[in-house]
Amino acid sequence: VVRKGDGLAMSAIREIEEQLDQPDADGRLDFPHWHHRYAAELGSLREFLGECEERFTIVSMADDPEIRVMKTRDALARRAISEIEEQLSEPDHDGRLRLPHWNDVYGASLGNLRAFLESRPDKFNVSVSEDRRYTVSKCSDDIAERALREIEEQLSDTKQDGRSSRVPRWNERYREALGPLRTFLERWPERF
């Protein structure tokens, strides 16, 4: 377990996280200097990672000389996504998720279930009813079609004035892939 005051351990953690945060990161760590800089106090890289399981998860085999690792939160997110997708793939799935263990297993790292689902529009569609209940489905089509569907649903809503569309959290959910909302709408004149 890493102590907060342990400067050398925190330095090692920062280096590991920097490598994992690189856009082209594949989980392999490159520490040619580990032995000289850290090993005397922290042990081998594999031992250190094992002591930091609240932050990192080793995903390579124990006998594999190449260490692959991911942030524990990312590993938990993958496990949660897999579990959710498995439920959504069941033939009799009714749109409701049954994960009574969510808070115990995932909650501390990933937050509440609905917030997690909504943070992954690339994986899940969350439909909220007026009574705040929600159903979930797999995201099977591309992001542009999802955005178009959401806009069209808003425009057909009798509570809307039919002239404007506001997509909640557009920038957070779609902007990176689709650009600004106005620009996106202008590319679809036949639909709007």
mmCIF file of C-alpha atoms in Angstrom:
data_model
loop_
_atom_site.group_PDB
_atom_site.id
_atom_site.type_symbol
_atom_site.label_atom_id
_atom_site.label_comp_id
_atom_site.label_asym_id
_atom_site.label_seq_id
_atom_site.Cartn_x
_atom_site.Cartn_y
_atom_site.Cartn_z
ATOM 1 C CA VAL A 1 0.000 0.000 0.000
ATOM 2 C CA VAL A 2 1.359 3.384 -0.977
ATOM 3 C CA ARG A 3 1.582 5.960 1.771
ATOM 4 C CA LYS A 4 0.627 9.508 0.796
ATOM 5 C CA GLY A 5 3.873 10.914 2.118
ATOM 6 C CA ASP A 6 6.027 8.511 0.148
ATOM 7 C CA GLY A 7 7.481 10.861 -2.463
ATOM 8 C CA LEU A 8 9.314 8.192 -4.421
ATOM 9 C CA ALA A 9 6.218 6.014 -4.694
ATOM 10 C CA MET A 10 4.110 8.994 -5.757
ATOM 11 C CA SER A 11 6.712 9.857 -8.387
ATOM 12 C CA ALA A 12 6.535 6.302 -9.729
ATOM 13 C CA ILE A 13 2.720 6.445 -9.759
ATOM 14 C CA ARG A 14 2.793 9.718 -11.694
ATOM 15 C CA GLU A 15 5.161 8.209 -14.282
ATOM 16 C CA ILE A 16 2.963 5.139 -14.674
ATOM 17 C CA GLU A 17 -0.189 7.241 -15.037
ATOM 18 C CA GLU A 18 1.506 9.508 -17.589
ATOM 19 C CA GLN A 19 2.364 6.477 -19.715
ATOM 20 C CA LEU A 20 -1.153 5.057 -19.417
ATOM 21 C CA ASP A 21 -2.688 8.414 -20.325
ATOM 22 C CA GLN A 22 -0.837 8.669 -23.634
ATOM 23 C CA PRO A 23 -3.223 8.518 -26.632
ATOM 24 C CA ASP A 24 -1.384 5.515 -28.091
ATOM 25 C CA ALA A 25 -1.037 3.667 -24.768
ATOM 26 C CA ASP A 26 -1.568 -0.077 -24.998
ATOM 27 C CA GLY A 27 -0.905 -0.917 -21.364
ATOM 28 C CA ARG A 28 2.768 -1.736 -21.810
ATOM 29 C CA LEU A 29 5.008 0.179 -19.464
ATOM 30 C CA ASP A 30 8.451 1.327 -20.507
ATOM 31 C CA PHE A 31 10.722 1.810 -17.500
ATOM 32 C CA PRO A 32 14.332 1.175 -18.496
ATOM 33 C CA HIS A 33 15.355 3.199 -15.434
ATOM 34 C CA TRP A 34 13.111 1.392 -12.893
ATOM 35 C CA HIS A 35 15.923 -0.693 -11.437
ATOM 36 C CA HIS A 36 18.212 2.303 -10.904
ATOM 37 C CA ARG A 37 15.602 4.836 -9.783
ATOM 38 C CA TYR A 38 12.993 2.871 -7.858
ATOM 39 C CA ALA A 39 13.839 -0.810 -7.260
ATOM 40 C CA ALA A 40 15.934 -0.390 -4.101
ATOM 41 C CA GLU A 41 13.061 1.229 -2.220
ATOM 42 C CA LEU A 42 9.944 0.035 -4.074
ATOM 43 C CA GLY A 43 10.932 -3.419 -5.336
ATOM 44 C CA SER A 44 10.366 -4.641 -8.871
ATOM 45 C CA LEU A 45 7.837 -2.888 -11.081
ATOM 46 C CA ARG A 46 5.536 -5.924 -10.921
ATOM 47 C CA GLU A 47 5.741 -5.983 -7.093
ATOM 48 C CA PHE A 48 5.036 -2.258 -6.894
ATOM 49 C CA LEU A 49 2.027 -2.531 -9.188
ATOM 50 C CA GLY A 50 0.721 -5.401 -7.054
ATOM 51 C CA GLU A 51 0.893 -3.140 -4.003
ATOM 52 C CA CYS A 52 -1.034 -0.417 -5.828
ATOM 53 C CA GLU A 53 -4.067 -2.475 -6.818
ATOM 54 C CA GLU A 54 -6.405 0.365 -5.852
ATOM 55 C CA ARG A 55 -4.829 2.322 -8.739
ATOM 56 C CA PHE A 56 -3.537 -0.259 -11.225
ATOM 57 C CA THR A 57 -4.530 -3.682 -12.482
ATOM 58 C CA ILE A 58 -1.965 -5.964 -14.102
ATOM 59 C CA VAL A 59 -3.537 -7.512 -17.181
ATOM 60 C CA SER A 60 -0.567 -9.559 -18.432
ATOM 61 C CA MET A 61 0.249 -13.060 -17.251
ATOM 62 C CA ALA A 62 2.544 -13.495 -14.238
ATOM 63 C CA ASP A 63 5.130 -15.370 -16.321
ATOM 64 C CA ASP A 64 5.046 -12.805 -19.146
ATOM 65 C CA PRO A 65 8.194 -10.654 -18.976
ATOM 66 C CA GLU A 66 6.308 -7.758 -20.571
ATOM 67 C CA ILE A 67 4.029 -6.044 -18.082
ATOM 68 C CA ARG A 68 0.676 -4.755 -19.299
ATOM 69 C CA VAL A 69 -1.322 -2.705 -16.894
ATOM 70 C CA MET A 70 -4.363 -0.474 -16.810
ATOM 71 C CA LYS A 71 -5.818 1.908 -14.296
ATOM 72 C CA THR A 72 -8.055 0.005 -11.908
ATOM 73 C CA ARG A 73 -10.954 2.348 -12.690
ATOM 74 C CA ASP A 74 -10.582 1.510 -16.400
ATOM 75 C CA ALA A 75 -10.442 -2.204 -15.621
ATOM 76 C CA LEU A 76 -13.589 -1.915 -13.503
ATOM 77 C CA ALA A 77 -15.325 0.056 -16.252
ATOM 78 C CA ARG A 78 -14.520 -2.678 -18.783
ATOM 79 C CA ARG A 79 -15.825 -5.335 -16.423
ATOM 80 C CA ALA A 80 -18.996 -3.329 -15.769
ATOM 81 C CA ILE A 81 -19.550 -2.730 -19.500
ATOM 82 C CA SER A 82 -19.125 -6.432 -20.182
ATOM 83 C CA GLU A 83 -21.623 -7.339 -17.460
ATOM 84 C CA ILE A 84 -24.140 -4.756 -18.685
ATOM 85 C CA GLU A 85 -23.782 -5.818 -22.331
ATOM 86 C CA GLU A 86 -24.292 -9.445 -21.326
ATOM 87 C CA GLN A 87 -27.611 -8.543 -19.675
ATOM 88 C CA LEU A 88 -28.667 -6.394 -22.623
ATOM 89 C CA SER A 89 -27.952 -9.299 -25.007
ATOM 90 C CA GLU A 90 -30.323 -11.697 -23.260
ATOM 91 C CA PRO A 91 -33.279 -12.493 -25.559
ATOM 92 C CA ASP A 92 -35.909 -11.636 -22.942
ATOM 93 C CA HIS A 93 -34.262 -8.391 -21.832
ATOM 94 C CA ASP A 94 -36.895 -5.739 -21.060
ATOM 95 C CA GLY A 95 -34.629 -2.679 -20.979
ATOM 96 C CA ARG A 96 -34.169 -2.646 -17.211
ATOM 97 C CA LEU A 97 -30.841 -3.577 -15.692
ATOM 98 C CA ARG A 98 -30.665 -5.784 -12.659
ATOM 99 C CA LEU A 99 -27.358 -5.113 -10.931
ATOM 100 C CA PRO A 100 -28.119 -5.104 -7.194
ATOM 101 C CA HIS A 101 -24.401 -5.381 -6.449
ATOM 102 C CA TRP A 102 -23.499 -2.209 -8.425
ATOM 103 C CA ASN A 103 -22.822 -0.016 -5.390
ATOM 104 C CA ASP A 104 -20.737 -2.662 -3.626
ATOM 105 C CA VAL A 105 -18.658 -3.674 -6.642
ATOM 106 C CA TYR A 106 -18.490 -0.600 -8.867
ATOM 107 C CA GLY A 107 -20.043 2.371 -7.096
ATOM 108 C CA ALA A 108 -16.979 3.710 -5.276
ATOM 109 C CA SER A 109 -14.948 3.903 -8.497
ATOM 110 C CA LEU A 110 -17.551 4.398 -11.225
ATOM 111 C CA GLY A 111 -20.332 6.307 -9.470
ATOM 112 C CA ASN A 112 -24.011 5.486 -9.684
ATOM 113 C CA LEU A 113 -25.227 3.191 -12.443
ATOM 114 C CA ARG A 114 -27.311 5.686 -14.399
ATOM 115 C CA ALA A 115 -24.514 8.292 -14.447
ATOM 116 C CA PHE A 116 -22.098 5.625 -15.636
ATOM 117 C CA LEU A 117 -24.456 4.527 -18.413
ATOM 118 C CA GLU A 118 -25.020 8.118 -19.523
ATOM 119 C CA SER A 119 -21.273 8.754 -19.570
ATOM 120 C CA ARG A 120 -20.934 6.018 -22.218
ATOM 121 C CA PRO A 121 -23.146 7.090 -25.150
ATOM 122 C CA ASP A 122 -20.788 5.113 -27.365
ATOM 123 C CA LYS A 123 -22.028 1.926 -25.656
ATOM 124 C CA PHE A 124 -25.504 2.567 -24.261
ATOM 125 C CA ASN A 125 -28.746 4.399 -25.008
ATOM 126 C CA VAL A 126 -30.539 5.529 -21.856
ATOM 127 C CA SER A 127 -34.208 6.465 -22.197
ATOM 128 C CA VAL A 128 -35.697 8.269 -19.217
ATOM 129 C CA SER A 129 -39.452 8.324 -18.631
ATOM 130 C CA GLU A 130 -41.415 11.106 -16.960
ATOM 131 C CA ASP A 131 -41.316 9.258 -13.626
ATOM 132 C CA ARG A 132 -37.478 9.304 -13.825
ATOM 133 C CA ARG A 133 -37.224 5.564 -14.412
ATOM 134 C CA TYR A 134 -35.026 4.556 -17.276
ATOM 135 C CA THR A 135 -34.408 1.762 -19.699
ATOM 136 C CA VAL A 136 -31.160 0.881 -21.382
ATOM 137 C CA SER A 137 -30.295 -0.544 -24.775
ATOM 138 C CA LYS A 138 -27.076 -1.273 -26.566
ATOM 139 C CA CYS A 139 -25.769 1.324 -28.894
ATOM 140 C CA SER A 140 -25.702 -0.564 -32.148
ATOM 141 C CA ASP A 141 -25.638 2.201 -34.716
ATOM 142 C CA ASP A 142 -23.234 5.020 -35.325
ATOM 143 C CA ILE A 143 -23.051 8.172 -33.278
ATOM 144 C CA ALA A 144 -24.484 10.450 -35.977
ATOM 145 C CA GLU A 145 -27.637 8.345 -36.264
ATOM 146 C CA ARG A 146 -28.057 8.444 -32.486
ATOM 147 C CA ALA A 147 -27.736 12.212 -32.438
ATOM 148 C CA LEU A 148 -30.188 12.543 -35.346
ATOM 149 C CA ARG A 149 -32.711 10.310 -33.609
ATOM 150 C CA GLU A 150 -32.451 12.316 -30.385
ATOM 151 C CA ILE A 151 -32.970 15.613 -32.230
ATOM 152 C CA GLU A 152 -35.925 14.251 -34.198
ATOM 153 C CA GLU A 153 -37.536 12.964 -30.987
ATOM 154 C CA GLN A 154 -37.227 16.421 -29.469
ATOM 155 C CA LEU A 155 -38.683 18.123 -32.520
ATOM 156 C CA SER A 156 -41.652 15.754 -32.564
ATOM 157 C CA ASP A 157 -42.302 16.311 -28.847
ATOM 158 C CA THR A 158 -45.508 18.335 -28.443
ATOM 159 C CA LYS A 159 -43.881 20.325 -25.606
ATOM 160 C CA GLN A 160 -41.245 21.667 -28.035
ATOM 161 C CA ASP A 161 -41.941 24.703 -30.205
ATOM 162 C CA GLY A 162 -40.678 22.778 -33.260
ATOM 163 C CA ARG A 163 -38.244 25.494 -34.254
ATOM 164 C CA SER A 164 -35.232 24.796 -32.064
ATOM 165 C CA SER A 165 -33.430 21.826 -30.733
ATOM 166 C CA ARG A 166 -31.381 21.631 -27.594
ATOM 167 C CA VAL A 167 -29.449 18.467 -27.034
ATOM 168 C CA PRO A 168 -28.426 18.161 -23.384
ATOM 169 C CA ARG A 169 -24.651 17.987 -22.995
ATOM 170 C CA TRP A 170 -24.052 18.079 -26.800
ATOM 171 C CA ASN A 171 -20.468 19.227 -26.333
ATOM 172 C CA GLU A 172 -19.728 16.473 -23.833
ATOM 173 C CA ARG A 173 -21.511 13.698 -25.708
ATOM 174 C CA TYR A 174 -21.186 14.480 -29.432
ATOM 175 C CA ARG A 175 -19.039 17.518 -30.248
ATOM 176 C CA GLU A 176 -15.727 15.683 -30.533
ATOM 177 C CA ALA A 177 -17.097 13.279 -33.128
ATOM 178 C CA LEU A 178 -19.732 15.470 -34.832
ATOM 179 C CA GLY A 179 -18.680 19.081 -34.309
ATOM 180 C CA PRO A 180 -20.867 21.948 -33.070
ATOM 181 C CA LEU A 181 -24.620 21.286 -33.038
ATOM 182 C CA ARG A 182 -25.450 24.024 -35.582
ATOM 183 C CA THR A 183 -22.828 22.736 -38.030
ATOM 184 C CA PHE A 184 -24.083 19.187 -37.574
ATOM 185 C CA LEU A 185 -27.697 20.213 -38.269
ATOM 186 C CA GLU A 186 -26.670 22.124 -41.395
ATOM 187 C CA ARG A 187 -25.268 18.879 -42.844
ATOM 188 C CA TRP A 188 -28.739 17.291 -42.758
ATOM 189 C CA PRO A 189 -31.053 19.747 -44.578
ATOM 190 C CA GLU A 190 -33.279 16.917 -45.806
ATOM 191 C CA ARG A 191 -34.103 15.927 -42.221
ATOM 192 C CA PHE A 192 -34.584 19.378 -40.662
#
